[in-house]
JSON list of C-alpha atoms in Angstrom, two decimals:
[
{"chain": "I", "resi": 290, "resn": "UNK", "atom": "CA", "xyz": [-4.39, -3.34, 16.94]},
{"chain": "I", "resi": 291, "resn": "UNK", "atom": "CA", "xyz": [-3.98, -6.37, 19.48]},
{"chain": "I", "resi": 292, "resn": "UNK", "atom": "CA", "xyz": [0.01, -6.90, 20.00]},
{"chain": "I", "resi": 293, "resn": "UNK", "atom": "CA", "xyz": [1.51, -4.10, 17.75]},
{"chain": "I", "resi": 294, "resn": "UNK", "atom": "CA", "xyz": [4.56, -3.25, 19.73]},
{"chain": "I", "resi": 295, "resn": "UNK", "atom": "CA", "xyz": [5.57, -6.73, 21.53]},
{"chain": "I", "resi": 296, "resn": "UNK", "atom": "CA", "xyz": [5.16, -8.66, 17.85]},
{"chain": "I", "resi": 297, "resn": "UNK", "atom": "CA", "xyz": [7.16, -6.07, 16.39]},
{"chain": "I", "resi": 298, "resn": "UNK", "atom": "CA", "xyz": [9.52, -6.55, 19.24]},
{"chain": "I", "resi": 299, "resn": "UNK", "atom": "CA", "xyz": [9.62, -10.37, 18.97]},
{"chain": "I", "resi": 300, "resn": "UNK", "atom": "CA", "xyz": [10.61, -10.12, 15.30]},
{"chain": "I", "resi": 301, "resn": "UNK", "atom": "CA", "xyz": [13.54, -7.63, 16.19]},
{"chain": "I", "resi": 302, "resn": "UNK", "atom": "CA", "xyz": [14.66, -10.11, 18.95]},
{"chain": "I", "resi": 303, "resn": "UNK", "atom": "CA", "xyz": [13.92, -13.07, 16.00]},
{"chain": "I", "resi": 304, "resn": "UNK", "atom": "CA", "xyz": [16.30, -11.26, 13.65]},
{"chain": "I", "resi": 305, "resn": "UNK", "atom": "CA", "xyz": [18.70, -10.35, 16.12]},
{"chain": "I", "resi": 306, "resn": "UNK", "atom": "CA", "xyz": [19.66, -13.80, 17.47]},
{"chain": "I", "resi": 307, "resn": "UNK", "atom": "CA", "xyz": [23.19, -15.37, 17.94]},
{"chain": "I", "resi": 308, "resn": "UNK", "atom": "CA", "xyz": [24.98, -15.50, 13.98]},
{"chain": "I", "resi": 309, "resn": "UNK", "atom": "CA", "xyz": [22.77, -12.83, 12.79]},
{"chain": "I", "resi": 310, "resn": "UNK", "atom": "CA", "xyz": [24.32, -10.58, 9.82]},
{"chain": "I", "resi": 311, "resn": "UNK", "atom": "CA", "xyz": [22.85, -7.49, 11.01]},
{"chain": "I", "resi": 312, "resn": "UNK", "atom": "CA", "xyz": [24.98, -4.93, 12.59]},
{"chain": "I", "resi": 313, "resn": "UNK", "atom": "CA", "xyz": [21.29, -3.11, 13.85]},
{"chain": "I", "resi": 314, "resn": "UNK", "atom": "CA", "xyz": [18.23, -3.64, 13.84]},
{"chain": "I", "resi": 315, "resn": "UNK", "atom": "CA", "xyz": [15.07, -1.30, 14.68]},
{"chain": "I", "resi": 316, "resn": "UNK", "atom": "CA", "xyz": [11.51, -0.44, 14.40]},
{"chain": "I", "resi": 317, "resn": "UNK", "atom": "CA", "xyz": [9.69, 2.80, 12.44]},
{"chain": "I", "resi": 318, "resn": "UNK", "atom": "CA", "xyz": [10.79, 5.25, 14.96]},
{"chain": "I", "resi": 319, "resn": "UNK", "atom": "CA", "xyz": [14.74, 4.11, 13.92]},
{"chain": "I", "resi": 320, "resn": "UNK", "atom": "CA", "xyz": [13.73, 4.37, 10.27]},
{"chain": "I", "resi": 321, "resn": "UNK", "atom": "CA", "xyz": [12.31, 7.72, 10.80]},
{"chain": "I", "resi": 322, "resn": "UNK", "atom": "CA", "xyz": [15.73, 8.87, 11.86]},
{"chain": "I", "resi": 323, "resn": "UNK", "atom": "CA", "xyz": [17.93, 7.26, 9.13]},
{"chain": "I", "resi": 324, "resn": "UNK", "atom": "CA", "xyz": [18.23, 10.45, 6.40]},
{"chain": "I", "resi": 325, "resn": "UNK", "atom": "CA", "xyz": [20.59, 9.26, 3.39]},
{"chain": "I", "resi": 326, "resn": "UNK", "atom": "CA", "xyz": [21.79, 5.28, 4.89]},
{"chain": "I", "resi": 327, "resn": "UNK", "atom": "CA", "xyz": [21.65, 4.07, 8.13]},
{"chain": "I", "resi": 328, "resn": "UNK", "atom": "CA", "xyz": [24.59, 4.78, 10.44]},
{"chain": "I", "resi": 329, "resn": "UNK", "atom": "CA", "xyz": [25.69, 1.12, 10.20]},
{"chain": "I", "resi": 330, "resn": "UNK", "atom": "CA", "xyz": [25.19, -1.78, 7.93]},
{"chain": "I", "resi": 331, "resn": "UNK", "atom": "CA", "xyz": [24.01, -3.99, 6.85]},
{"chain": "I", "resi": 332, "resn": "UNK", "atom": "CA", "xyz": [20.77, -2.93, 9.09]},
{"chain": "I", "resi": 333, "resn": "UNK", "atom": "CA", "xyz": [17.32, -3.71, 8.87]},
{"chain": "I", "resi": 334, "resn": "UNK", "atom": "CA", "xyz": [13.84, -1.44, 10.40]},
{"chain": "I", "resi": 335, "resn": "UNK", "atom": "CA", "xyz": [10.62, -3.80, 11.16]},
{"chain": "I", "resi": 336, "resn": "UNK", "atom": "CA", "xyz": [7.06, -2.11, 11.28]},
{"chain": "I", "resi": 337, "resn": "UNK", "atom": "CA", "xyz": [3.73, -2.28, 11.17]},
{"chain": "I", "resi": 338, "resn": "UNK", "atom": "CA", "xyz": [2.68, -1.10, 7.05]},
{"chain": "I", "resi": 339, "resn": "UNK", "atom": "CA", "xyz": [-0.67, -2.00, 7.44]},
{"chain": "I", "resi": 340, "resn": "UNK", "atom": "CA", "xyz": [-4.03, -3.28, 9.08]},
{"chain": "I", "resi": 341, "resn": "UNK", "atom": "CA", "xyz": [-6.95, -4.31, 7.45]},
{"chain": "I", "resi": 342, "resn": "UNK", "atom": "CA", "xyz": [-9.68, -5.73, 9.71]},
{"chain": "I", "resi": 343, "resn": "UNK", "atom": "CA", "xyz": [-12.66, -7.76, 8.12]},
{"chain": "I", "resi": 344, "resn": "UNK", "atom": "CA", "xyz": [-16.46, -7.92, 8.95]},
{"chain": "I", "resi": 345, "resn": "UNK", "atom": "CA", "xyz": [-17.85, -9.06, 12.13]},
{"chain": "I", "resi": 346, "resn": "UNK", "atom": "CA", "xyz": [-17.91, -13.15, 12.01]},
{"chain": "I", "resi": 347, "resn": "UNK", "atom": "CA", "xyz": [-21.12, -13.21, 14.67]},
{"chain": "I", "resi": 348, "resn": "UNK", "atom": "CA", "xyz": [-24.45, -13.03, 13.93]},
{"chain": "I", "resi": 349, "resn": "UNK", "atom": "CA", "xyz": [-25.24, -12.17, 17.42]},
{"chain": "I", "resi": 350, "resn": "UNK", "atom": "CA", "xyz": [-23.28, -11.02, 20.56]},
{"chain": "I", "resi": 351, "resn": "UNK", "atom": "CA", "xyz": [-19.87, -9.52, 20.76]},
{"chain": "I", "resi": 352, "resn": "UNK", "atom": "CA", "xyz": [-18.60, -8.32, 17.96]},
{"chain": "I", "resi": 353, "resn": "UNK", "atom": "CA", "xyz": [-15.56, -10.96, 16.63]},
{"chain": "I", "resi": 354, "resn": "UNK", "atom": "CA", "xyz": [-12.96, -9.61, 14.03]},
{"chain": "I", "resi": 355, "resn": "UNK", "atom": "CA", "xyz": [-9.75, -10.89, 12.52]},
{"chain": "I", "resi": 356, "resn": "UNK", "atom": "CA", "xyz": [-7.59, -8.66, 11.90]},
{"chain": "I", "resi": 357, "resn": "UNK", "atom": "CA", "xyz": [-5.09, -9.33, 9.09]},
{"chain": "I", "resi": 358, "resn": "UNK", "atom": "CA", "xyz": [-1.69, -7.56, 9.52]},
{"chain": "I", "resi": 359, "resn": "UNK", "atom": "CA", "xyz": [1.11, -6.84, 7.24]},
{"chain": "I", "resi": 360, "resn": "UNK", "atom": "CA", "xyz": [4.89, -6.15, 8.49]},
{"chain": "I", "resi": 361, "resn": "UNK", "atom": "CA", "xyz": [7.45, -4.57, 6.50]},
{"chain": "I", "resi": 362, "resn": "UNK", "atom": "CA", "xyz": [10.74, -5.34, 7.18]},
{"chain": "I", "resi": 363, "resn": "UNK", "atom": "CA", "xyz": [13.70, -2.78, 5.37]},
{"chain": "I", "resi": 364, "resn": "UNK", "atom": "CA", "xyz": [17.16, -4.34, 4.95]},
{"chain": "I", "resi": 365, "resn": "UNK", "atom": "CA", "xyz": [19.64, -1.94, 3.78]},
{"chain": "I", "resi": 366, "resn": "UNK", "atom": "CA", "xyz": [23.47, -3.05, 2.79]},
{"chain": "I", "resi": 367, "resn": "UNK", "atom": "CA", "xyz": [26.57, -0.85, 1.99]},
{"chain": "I", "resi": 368, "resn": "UNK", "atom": "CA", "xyz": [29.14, -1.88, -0.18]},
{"chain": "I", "resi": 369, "resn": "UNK", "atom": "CA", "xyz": [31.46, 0.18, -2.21]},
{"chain": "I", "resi": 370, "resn": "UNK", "atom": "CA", "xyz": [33.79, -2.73, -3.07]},
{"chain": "I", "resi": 371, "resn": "UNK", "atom": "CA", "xyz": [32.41, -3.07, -6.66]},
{"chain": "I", "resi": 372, "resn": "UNK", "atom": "CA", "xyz": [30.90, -0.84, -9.31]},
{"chain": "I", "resi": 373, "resn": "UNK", "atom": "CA", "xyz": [27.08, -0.10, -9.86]},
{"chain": "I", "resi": 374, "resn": "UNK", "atom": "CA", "xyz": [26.22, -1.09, -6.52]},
{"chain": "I", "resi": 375, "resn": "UNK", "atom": "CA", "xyz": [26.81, -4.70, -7.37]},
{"chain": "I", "resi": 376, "resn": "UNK", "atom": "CA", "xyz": [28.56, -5.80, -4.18]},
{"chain": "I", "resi": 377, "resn": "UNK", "atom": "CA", "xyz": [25.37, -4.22, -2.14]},
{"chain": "I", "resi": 378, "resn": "UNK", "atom": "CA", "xyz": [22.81, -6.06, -4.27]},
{"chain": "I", "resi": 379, "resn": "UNK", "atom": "CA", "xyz": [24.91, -9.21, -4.03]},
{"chain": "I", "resi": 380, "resn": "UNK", "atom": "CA", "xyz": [24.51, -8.37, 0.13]},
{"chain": "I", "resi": 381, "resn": "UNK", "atom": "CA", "xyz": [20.69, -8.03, -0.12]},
{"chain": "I", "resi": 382, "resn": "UNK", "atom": "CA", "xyz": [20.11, -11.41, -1.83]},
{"chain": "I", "resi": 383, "resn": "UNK", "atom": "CA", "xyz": [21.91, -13.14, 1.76]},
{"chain": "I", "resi": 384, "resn": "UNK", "atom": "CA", "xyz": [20.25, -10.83, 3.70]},
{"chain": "I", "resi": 385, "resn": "UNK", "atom": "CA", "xyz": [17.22, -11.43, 2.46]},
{"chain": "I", "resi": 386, "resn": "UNK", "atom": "CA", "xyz": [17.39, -15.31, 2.52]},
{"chain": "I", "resi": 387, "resn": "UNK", "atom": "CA", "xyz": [18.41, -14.80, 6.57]},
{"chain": "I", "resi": 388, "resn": "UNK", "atom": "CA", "xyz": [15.43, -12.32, 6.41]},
{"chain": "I", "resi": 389, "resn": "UNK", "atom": "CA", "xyz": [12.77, -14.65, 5.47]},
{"chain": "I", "resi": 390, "resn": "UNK", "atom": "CA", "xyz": [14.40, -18.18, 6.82]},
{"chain": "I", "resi": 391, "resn": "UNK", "atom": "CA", "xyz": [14.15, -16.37, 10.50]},
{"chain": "I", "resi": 392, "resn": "UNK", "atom": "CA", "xyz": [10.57, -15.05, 9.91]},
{"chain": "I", "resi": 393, "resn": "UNK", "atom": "CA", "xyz": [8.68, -17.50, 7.55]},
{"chain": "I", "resi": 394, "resn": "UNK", "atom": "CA", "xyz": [6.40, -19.69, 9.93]},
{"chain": "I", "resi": 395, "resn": "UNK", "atom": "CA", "xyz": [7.59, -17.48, 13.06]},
{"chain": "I", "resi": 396, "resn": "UNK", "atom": "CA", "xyz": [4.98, -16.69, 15.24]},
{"chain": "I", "resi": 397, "resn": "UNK", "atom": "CA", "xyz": [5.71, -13.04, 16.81]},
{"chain": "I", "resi": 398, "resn": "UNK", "atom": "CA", "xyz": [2.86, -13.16, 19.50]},
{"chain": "I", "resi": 399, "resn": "UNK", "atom": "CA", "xyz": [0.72, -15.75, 21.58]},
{"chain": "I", "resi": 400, "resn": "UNK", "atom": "CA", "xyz": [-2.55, -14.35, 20.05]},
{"chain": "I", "resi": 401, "resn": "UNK", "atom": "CA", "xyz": [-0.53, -14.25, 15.63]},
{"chain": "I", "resi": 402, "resn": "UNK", "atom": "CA", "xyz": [-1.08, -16.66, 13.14]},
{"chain": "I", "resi": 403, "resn": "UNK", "atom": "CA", "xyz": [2.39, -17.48, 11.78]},
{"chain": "I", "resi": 404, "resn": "UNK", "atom": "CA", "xyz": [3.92, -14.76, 9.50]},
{"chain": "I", "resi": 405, "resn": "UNK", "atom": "CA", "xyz": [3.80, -15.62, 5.56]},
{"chain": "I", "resi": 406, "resn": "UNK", "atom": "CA", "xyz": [5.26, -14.06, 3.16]},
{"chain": "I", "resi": 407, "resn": "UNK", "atom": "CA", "xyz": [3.77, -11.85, 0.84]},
{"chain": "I", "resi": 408, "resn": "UNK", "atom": "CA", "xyz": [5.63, -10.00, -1.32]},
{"chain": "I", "resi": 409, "resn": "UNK", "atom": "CA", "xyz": [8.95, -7.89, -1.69]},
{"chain": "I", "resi": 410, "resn": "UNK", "atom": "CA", "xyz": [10.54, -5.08, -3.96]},
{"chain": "I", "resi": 411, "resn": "UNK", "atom": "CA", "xyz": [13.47, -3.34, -4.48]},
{"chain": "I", "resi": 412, "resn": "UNK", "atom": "CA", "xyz": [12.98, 0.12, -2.94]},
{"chain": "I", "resi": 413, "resn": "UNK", "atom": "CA", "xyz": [16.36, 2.17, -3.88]},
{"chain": "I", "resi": 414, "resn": "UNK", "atom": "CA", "xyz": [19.74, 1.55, -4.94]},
{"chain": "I", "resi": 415, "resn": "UNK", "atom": "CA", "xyz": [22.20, 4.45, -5.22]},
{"chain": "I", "resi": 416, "resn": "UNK", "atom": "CA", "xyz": [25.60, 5.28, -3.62]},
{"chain": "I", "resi": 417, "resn": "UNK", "atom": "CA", "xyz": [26.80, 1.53, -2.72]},
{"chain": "I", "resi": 418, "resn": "UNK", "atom": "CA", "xyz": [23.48, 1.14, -0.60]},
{"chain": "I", "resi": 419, "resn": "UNK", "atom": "CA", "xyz": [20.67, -0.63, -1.53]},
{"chain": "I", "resi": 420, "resn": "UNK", "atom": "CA", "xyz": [17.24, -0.66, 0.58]},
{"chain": "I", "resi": 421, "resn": "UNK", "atom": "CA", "xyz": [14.72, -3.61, -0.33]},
{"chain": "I", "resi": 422, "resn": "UNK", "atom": "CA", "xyz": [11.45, -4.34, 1.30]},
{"chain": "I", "resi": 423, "resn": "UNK", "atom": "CA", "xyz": [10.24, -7.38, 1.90]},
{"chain": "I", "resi": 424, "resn": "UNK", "atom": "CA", "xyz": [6.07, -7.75, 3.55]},
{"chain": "I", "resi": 425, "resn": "UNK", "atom": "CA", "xyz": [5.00, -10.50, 5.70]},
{"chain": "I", "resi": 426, "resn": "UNK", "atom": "CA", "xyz": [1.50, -11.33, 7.09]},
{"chain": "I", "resi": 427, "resn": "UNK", "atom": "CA", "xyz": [-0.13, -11.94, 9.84]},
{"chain": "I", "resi": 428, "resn": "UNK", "atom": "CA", "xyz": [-3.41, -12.22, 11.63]},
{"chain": "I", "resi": 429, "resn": "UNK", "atom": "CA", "xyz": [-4.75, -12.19, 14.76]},
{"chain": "I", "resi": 430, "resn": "UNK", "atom": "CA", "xyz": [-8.41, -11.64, 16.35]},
{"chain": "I", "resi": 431, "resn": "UNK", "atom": "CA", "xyz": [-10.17, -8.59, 17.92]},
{"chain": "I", "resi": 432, "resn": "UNK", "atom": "CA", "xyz": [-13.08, -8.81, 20.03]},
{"chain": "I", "resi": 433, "resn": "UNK", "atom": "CA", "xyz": [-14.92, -6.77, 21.84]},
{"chain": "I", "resi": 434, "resn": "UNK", "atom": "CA", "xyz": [-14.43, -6.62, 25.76]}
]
């Protein structure tokens, strides 16, 4: 895939800039680690969930591609201050809104289209920490050298 780790990189940077909320923020390989909840919170773990590459647009000559790509982006909060992890899920909705007003439109590498959002779910909510995932899209080009 054309630009995996620098746009991945770019939208770390993005959600890391001056007022953000989070107190880290990583890619798959930090996810990986993270067993029960991440170390510190609120954090959030940006990776590549998927590409899907459609046909060949020429008829003729080298072969031309886009190559739709979707991101996932993990934002987990702690909060024990309140009962049935309602102080956590009060966390996520902010952290979510920061999520997505950072990376709606943002354009993570010279050769993306700008990253939409597609779609987002509640992945886990137990002990004061709740994980949601949200997906955003992208797309660039591949063609062949």
């Amino acid at each position: 895939m054309a630009g995996g780790w620098p746009m991945i990189q770019a939208m770390i940077d993005k959600l890391l800039e001056s007022g953000t909320p989070f107190r880290m923020v990583g890619g798959a390989g930090d996810l990986a680690n993270v067993k029960d909840r991440p170390t510190t919170s609120p954090a959030a773990f940006v990776y590549v969930a998927a590409d899907q590459s459609l046909p060949n647009e020429r008829a003729t000559g080298r072969v031309l591609q886009r190559s739709e790509i979707e991101i996932g982006v993990v934002i987990v909060a702690s909060n024990l201050s309140a009962t049935n992890n309602a102080a956590a899920a009060a966390d996520i909705e902010a952290l979510k809104a920061y999520v997505r007003a950072q990376l709606i439109g943002f354009q993570p590498g010279g050769d993306t289209e700008p990253l939409e959002h597609h779609a987002g779910e509640l992945q886990q909510a137990i002990g004061g920490t709740v994980w949601f995932e949200d997906i955003y899209r992208t797309a660039t080009y591949l063609q062949e050298s």
